[in-house]
XYZ file of C-alpha atoms in Angstrom:
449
model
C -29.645 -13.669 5.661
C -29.820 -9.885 5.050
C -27.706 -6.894 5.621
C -27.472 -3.297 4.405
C -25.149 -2.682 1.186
C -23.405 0.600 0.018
C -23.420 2.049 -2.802
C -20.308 3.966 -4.270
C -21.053 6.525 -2.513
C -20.720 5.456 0.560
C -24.708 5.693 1.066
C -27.131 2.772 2.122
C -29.188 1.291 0.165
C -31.180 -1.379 0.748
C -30.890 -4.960 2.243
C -30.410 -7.501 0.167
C -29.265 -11.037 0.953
C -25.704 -12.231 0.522
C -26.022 -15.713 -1.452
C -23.158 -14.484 -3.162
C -20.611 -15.176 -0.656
C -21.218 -18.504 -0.368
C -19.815 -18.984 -4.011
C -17.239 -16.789 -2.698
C -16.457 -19.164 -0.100
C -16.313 -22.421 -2.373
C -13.267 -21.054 -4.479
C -11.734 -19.765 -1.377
C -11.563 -23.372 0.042
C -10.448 -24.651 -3.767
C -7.810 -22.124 -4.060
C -6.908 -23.488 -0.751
C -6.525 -26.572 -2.238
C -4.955 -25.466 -5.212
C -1.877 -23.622 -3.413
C -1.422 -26.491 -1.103
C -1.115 -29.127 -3.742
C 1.096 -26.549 -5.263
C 3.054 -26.139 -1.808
C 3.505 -30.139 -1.407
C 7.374 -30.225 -2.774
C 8.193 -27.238 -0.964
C 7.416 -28.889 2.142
C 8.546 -32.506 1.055
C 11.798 -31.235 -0.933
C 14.676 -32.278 1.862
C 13.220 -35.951 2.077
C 12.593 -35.829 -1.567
C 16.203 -34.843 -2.112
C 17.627 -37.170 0.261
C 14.908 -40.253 -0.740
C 15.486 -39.396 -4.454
C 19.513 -38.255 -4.281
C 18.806 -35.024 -6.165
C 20.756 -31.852 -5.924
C 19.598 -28.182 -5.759
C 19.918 -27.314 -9.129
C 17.914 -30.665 -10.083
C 15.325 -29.337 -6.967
C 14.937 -26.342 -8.887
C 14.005 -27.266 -12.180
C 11.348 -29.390 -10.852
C 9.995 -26.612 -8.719
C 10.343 -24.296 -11.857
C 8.225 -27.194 -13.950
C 5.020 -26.177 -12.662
C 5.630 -23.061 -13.732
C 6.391 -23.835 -17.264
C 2.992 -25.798 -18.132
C 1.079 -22.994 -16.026
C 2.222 -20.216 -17.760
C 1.873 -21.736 -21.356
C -1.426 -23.163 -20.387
C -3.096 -19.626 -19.090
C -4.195 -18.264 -22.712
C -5.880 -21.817 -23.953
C -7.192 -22.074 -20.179
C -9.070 -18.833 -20.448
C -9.683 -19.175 -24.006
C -11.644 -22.987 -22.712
C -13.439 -20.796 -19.565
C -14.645 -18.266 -22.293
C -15.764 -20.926 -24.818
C -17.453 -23.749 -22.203
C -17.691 -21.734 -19.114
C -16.212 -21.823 -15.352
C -18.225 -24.868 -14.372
C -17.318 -27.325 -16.709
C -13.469 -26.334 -17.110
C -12.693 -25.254 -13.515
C -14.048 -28.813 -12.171
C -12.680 -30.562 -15.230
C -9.437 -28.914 -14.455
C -9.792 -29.573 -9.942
C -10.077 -33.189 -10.650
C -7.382 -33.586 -13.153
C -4.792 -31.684 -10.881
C -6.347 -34.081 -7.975
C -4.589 -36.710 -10.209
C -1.350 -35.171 -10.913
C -0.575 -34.441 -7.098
C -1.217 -38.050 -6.364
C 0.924 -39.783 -9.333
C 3.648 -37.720 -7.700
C 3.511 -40.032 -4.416
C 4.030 -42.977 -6.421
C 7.346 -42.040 -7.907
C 9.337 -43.545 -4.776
C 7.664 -46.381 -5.238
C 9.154 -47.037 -8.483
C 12.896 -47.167 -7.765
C 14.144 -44.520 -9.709
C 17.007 -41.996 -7.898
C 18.855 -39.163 -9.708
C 18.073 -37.749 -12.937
C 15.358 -40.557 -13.965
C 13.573 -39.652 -10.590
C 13.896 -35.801 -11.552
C 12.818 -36.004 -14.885
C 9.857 -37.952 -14.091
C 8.838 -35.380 -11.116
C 9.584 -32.933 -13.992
C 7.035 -34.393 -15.967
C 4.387 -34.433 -13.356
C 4.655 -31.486 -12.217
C 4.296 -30.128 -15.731
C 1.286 -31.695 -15.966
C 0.093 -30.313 -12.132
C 0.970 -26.947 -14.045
C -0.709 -27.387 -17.223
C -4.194 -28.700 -15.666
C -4.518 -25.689 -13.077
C -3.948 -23.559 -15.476
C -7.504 -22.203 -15.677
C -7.963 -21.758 -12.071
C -7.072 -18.485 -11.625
C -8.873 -16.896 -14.779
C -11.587 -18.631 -13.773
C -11.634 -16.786 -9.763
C -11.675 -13.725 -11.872
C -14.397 -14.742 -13.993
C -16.792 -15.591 -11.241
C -16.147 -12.786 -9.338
C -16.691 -10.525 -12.222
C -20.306 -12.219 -12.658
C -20.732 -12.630 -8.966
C -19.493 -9.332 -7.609
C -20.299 -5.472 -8.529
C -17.394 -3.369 -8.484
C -17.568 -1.938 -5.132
C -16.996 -5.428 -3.369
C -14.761 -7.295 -6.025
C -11.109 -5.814 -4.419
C -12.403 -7.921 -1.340
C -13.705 -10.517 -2.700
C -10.600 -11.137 -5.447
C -8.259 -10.682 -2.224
C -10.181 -13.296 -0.173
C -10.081 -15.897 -3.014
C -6.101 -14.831 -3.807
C -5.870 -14.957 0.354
C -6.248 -18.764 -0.075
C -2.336 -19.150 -0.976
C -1.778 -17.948 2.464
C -4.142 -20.103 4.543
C -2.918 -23.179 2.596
C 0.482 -22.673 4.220
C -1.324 -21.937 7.460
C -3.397 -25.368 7.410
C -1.568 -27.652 5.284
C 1.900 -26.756 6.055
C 2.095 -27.877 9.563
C 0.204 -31.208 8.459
C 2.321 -31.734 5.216
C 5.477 -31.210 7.552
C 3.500 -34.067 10.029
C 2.788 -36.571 7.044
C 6.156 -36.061 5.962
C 8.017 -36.691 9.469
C 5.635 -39.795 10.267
C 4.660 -41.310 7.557
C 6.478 -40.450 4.473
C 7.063 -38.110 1.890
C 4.809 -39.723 -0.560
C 1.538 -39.617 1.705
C 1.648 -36.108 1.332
C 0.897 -36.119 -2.274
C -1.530 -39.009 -2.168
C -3.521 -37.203 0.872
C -3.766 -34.254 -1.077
C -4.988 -35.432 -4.171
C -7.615 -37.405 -2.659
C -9.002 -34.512 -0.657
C -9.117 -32.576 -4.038
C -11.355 -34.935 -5.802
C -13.414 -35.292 -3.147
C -14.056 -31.547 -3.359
C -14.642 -32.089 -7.119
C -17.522 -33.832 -6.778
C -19.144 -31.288 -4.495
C -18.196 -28.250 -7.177
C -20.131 -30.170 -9.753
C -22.724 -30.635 -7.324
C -23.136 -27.043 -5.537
C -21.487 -24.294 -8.519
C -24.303 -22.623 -10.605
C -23.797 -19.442 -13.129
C -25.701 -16.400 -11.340
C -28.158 -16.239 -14.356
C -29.600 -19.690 -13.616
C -28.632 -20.446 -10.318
C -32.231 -21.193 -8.317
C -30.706 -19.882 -5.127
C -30.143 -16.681 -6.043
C -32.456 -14.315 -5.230
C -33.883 -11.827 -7.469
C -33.690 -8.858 -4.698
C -29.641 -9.945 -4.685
C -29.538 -10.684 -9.024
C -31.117 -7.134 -9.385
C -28.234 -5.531 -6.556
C -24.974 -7.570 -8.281
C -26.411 -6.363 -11.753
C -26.916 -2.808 -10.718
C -23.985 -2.881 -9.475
C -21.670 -3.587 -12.319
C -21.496 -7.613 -12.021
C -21.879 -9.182 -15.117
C -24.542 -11.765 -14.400
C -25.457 -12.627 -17.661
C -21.809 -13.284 -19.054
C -22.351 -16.844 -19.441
C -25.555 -16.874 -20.631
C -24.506 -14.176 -23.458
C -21.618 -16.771 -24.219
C -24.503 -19.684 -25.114
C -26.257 -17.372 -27.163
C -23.624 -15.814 -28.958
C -21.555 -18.460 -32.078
C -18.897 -15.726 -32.462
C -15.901 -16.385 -30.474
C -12.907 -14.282 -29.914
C -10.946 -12.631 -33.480
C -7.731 -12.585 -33.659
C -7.995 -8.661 -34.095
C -9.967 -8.634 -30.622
C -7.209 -11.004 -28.952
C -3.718 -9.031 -29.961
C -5.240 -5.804 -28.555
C -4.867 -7.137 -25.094
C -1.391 -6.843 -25.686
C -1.796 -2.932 -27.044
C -2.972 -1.208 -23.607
C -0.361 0.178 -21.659
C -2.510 -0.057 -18.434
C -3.066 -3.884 -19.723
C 0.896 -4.210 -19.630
C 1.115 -2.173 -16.241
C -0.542 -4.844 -14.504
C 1.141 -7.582 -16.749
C 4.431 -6.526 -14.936
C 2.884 -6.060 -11.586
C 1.325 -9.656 -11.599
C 4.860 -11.022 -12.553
C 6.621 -9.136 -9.960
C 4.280 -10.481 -7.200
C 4.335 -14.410 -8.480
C 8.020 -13.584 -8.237
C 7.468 -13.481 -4.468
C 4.301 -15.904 -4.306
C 7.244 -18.558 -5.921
C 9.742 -18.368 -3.440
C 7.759 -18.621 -0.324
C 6.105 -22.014 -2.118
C 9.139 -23.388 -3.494
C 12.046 -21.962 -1.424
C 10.752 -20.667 1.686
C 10.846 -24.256 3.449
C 14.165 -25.128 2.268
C 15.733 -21.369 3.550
C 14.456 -22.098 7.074
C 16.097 -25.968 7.269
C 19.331 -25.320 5.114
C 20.238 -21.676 5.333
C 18.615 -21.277 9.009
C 19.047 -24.538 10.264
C 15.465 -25.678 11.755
C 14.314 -28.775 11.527
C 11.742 -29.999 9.004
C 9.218 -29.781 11.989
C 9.628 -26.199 12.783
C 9.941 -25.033 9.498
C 6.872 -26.270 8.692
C 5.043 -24.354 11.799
C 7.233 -21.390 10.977
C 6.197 -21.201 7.770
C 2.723 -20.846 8.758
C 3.522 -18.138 10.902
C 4.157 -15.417 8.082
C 1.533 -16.846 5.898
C -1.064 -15.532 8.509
C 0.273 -12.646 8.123
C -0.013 -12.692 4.189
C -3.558 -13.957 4.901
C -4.463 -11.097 6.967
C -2.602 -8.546 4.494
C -4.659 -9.292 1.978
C -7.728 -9.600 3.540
C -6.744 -5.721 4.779
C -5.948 -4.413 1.037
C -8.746 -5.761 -0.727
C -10.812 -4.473 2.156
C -9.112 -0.806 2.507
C -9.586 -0.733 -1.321
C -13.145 -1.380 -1.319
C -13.924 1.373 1.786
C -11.956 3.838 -0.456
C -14.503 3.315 -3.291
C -17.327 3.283 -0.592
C -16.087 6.879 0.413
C -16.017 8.101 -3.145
C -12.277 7.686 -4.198
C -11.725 6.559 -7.985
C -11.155 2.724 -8.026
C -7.872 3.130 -10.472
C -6.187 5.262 -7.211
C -8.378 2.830 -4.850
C -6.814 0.052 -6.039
C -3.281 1.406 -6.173
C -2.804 2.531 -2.487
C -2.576 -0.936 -1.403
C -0.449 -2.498 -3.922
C 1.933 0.264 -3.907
C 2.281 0.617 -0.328
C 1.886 -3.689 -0.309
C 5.216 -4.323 -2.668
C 7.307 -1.405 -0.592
C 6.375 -3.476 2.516
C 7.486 -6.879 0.652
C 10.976 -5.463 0.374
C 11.624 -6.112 3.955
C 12.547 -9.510 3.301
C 16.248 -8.979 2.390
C 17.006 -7.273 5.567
C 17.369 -11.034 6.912
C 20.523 -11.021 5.297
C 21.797 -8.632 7.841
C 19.973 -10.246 11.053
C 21.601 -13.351 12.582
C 18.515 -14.645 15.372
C 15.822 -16.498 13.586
C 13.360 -14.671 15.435
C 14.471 -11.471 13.588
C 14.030 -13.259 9.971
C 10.495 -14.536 11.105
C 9.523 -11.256 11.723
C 10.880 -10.331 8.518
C 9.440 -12.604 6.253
C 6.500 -12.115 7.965
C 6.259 -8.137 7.224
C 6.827 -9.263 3.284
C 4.441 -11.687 3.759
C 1.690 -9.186 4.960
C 3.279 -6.682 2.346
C 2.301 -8.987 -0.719
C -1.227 -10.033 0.772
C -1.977 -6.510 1.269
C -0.789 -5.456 -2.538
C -2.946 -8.341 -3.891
C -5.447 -6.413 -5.774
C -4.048 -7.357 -9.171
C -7.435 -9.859 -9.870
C -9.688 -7.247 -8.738
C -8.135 -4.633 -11.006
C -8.754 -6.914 -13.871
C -11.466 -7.955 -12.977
C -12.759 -3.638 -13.490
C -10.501 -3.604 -16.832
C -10.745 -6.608 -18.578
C -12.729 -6.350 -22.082
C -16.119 -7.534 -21.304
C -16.660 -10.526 -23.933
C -12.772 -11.648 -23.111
C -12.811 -11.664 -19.340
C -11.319 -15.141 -19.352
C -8.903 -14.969 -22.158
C -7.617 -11.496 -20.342
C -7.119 -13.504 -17.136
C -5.184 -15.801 -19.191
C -2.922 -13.493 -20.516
C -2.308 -11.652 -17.027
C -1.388 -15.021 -14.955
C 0.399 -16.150 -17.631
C 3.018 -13.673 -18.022
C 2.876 -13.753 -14.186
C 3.725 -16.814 -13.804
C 6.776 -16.679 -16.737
C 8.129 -15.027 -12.545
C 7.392 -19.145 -11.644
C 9.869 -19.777 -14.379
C 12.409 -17.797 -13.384
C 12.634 -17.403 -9.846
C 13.378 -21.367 -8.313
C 15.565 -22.174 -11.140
C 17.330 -18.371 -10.180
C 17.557 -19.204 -6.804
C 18.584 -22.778 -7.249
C 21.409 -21.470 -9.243
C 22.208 -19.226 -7.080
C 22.141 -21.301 -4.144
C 24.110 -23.968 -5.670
C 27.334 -21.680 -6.751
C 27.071 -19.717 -3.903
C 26.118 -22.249 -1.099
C 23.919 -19.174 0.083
C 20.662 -17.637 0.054
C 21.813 -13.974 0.505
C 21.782 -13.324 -3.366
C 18.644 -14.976 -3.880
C 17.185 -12.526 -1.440
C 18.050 -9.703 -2.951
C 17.191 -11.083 -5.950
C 13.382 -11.490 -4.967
C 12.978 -8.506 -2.856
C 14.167 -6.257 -5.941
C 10.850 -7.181 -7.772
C 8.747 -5.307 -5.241
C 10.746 -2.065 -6.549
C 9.500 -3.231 -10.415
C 6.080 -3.625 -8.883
C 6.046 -0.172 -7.245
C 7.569 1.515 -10.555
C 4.694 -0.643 -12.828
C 1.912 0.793 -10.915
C 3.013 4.499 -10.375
C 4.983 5.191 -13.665
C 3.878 2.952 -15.960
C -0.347 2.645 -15.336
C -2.735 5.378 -16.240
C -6.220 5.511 -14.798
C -7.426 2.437 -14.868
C -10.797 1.917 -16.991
C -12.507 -0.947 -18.758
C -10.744 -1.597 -21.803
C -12.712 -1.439 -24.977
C -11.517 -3.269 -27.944
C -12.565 -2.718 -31.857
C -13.934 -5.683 -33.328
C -12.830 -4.464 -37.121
């Protein structure tokens, strides 16, 4: 297949075939994967509760344990994609997290209520943390290799667009397996359509500079075009890793630290509507597990389409000549203003009114989504991965934070009105980190002395 491609300008240029969305594809579907394994307690938290005899506050620490592994395990995850690579880690890491989602079906088999049972859902749930931990870092890496810099803000928001469509596509059928079958089948499903995927990543995923279905016509277009096909084969040449030096100076840029806060602002939001979200609709709106599972798929298209929108509106603003630091900032900006809607269902009383609602945020935060694509244009070349790291990681300190926040909150209150406008207040951060605190946004350059 062949089609016409732009260059920055806006002109054509020549056709050239598009092998490159096919990768493109295969981490959309395993980011798919990876938000609905990470969705699975959201959805099976009231029969959890009630199976297990937990409380909120108990709910909320192990929502918040994912968090706590994923975050710490960001910088050694990209430091492992930089060292070995994204095939070997990111299908080392898909199969281990395959694991973890299953083992946490088999916890009401053994008996255990209370604390025991929440300490040992703690534990796994670490673990489902620790092991995804490169996934991310390693989207950004292949699109950096795969992509040149006028299509990466689509193609980072169609592979970040797969938190959405997991809700769409899993959270009905999570809701089903939960209702008919159990709570448990839920994780054991889900883990064994994980490794099954697993085995075809090993099977299909190639780095661009040795990958026999690449063309040369499209190698020669993606190279031209800023994507940095050759990053993995300059890593098996090259027996110096990463200095120390090199490493701290991701943590000396002030446009590195502008999108630092911006990713943790948005995984504040991303957390709630995967940990709380579910349990809003059934305790503080009072639907049933059933239609808070479809409802919850209703604002995630929505999110899906968002983001799909902004990485697409960022890219035709590049095509037409605008810088991509300002072409990358029109959609986040007006993105995390949009995602502020949500705590105007404080004030509504119909549930209709707080679909709509959550459903504005949710199309607000898809169509801000550009964080990946901006790093993917500033990250220092030979620490892509490492970079990526750094930036979920302190993202995700927001997957800390926010359940065990809102659990808190729920619990002393016996209310989710706080915990609203606790969330929506981090789309105001998000706003100020983007126009205040970021400059122009270039690739960083580090000294290596």
């Amino acid at each position: 297949m062949t089609s016409k491609d732009a260059d920055l300008t806006g002109a054509v240029t020549y056709s050239v075939p598009r092998y490159r969305y096919r990768v493109l594809g295969l981490i959309f579907i395993i980011t798919v994967i990876n938000y609905a394994d990470r969705a699975t307690m959201s959805i099976a938290g009231t029969s959890v509760v009630k199976a297990l005899q937990l409380d909120p506050l108990m709910l909320g620490m192990i929502f918040s344990a994912f968090a706590w592994a994923y975050a710490l395990g960001q910088i050694p995850g990209g430091w492992l994609l930089d060292r070995f690579g994204a095939k070997r880690v990111y299908g080392t890491s898909l199969v281990l997290w395959s694991l973890f989602t299953a083992l946490q079906g088999t916890v009401g088999w053994m008996g255990m209520t209370g604390a025991a049972a929440a300490m040992t859902l703690f534990i796994m749930r670490f673990m489902l943390g620790l092991v995804e931990s490169p996934a991310f870092p390693a989207n950004s890496r292949i699109v950096s290799s795969w992509f040149p810099t006028s299509e990466r803000g689509l193609a980072s928001a169609l592979f970040n667009s797969g938190q959405y469509m997991a809700v769409v596509v899993f959270a009905p059928i999570m809701a089903w397996l939960t209702h008919a079958w159990g709570w448990e089948h839920v994780f054991l499903w889900m883990g064994g359509v994980g490794f099954v995927l697993a085995v075809y990543w090993f099977i299909f995923y190639q780095e661009p500079h040795k990958d026999p279905r690449l063309s040369d016509e499209e190698k020669a277009f993606m190279k031209s075009g800023g994507a940095l096909i050759d990053l993995d084969a300059e890593r098996g040449k090259s027996k110096k890793g990463v200095t120390w030096h090199e490493a701290k100076q991701l943590f000396m840029h002030r446009n590195l630290w502008a999108v630092y806060l911006g990713q943790y602002c948005i995984t504040a939001l991303t957390y709630f509507f995967i940990t709380w979200f579910p349990v809003y609709l059934i305790q503080g709106r009072g639907m049933t597990i059933m239609e808070a599972g479809w409802v919850a798929a209703l604002p995630a298209i929505c999110g899906f389409s968002g983001g799909i929108l902004g990485g697409f509106l960022s890219d035709r603003l590049i095509a037409r000549g605008v810088h991509p630091s300002r072409a990358r900032k029109i959609p986040f900006i007006i993105g995390m203003m949009l995602s502020t809607m949500l705590v105007f269902a404080n004030f509504v009383d119909a549930n209709s009114a707080v679909i709509f609602l959550m459903a504005m945020a949710f199309f607000g935060k898809g169509f801000a989504a550009v964080g990946w694509a901006v790093l993917s244009d500033i990250a220092p070349k030979n620490m892509i991965g490492l970079c990526g790291g750094v930036f979920n990681g302190i993202g995700n300190i927001a997957g800390i934070i926010t359940p065990v926040v809102i659990g808190y909150v729920v619990a002393v209150t016996g209310s989710f009105n706080n915990a609203l406008w606790f969330v929506a207040a981090h789309g105001i951060l998000a706003v100020i980190s983007y126009l205040i605190v970021a400059r122009q946004f270039e690739r960083v350059q580090v000294s290596t002395s």
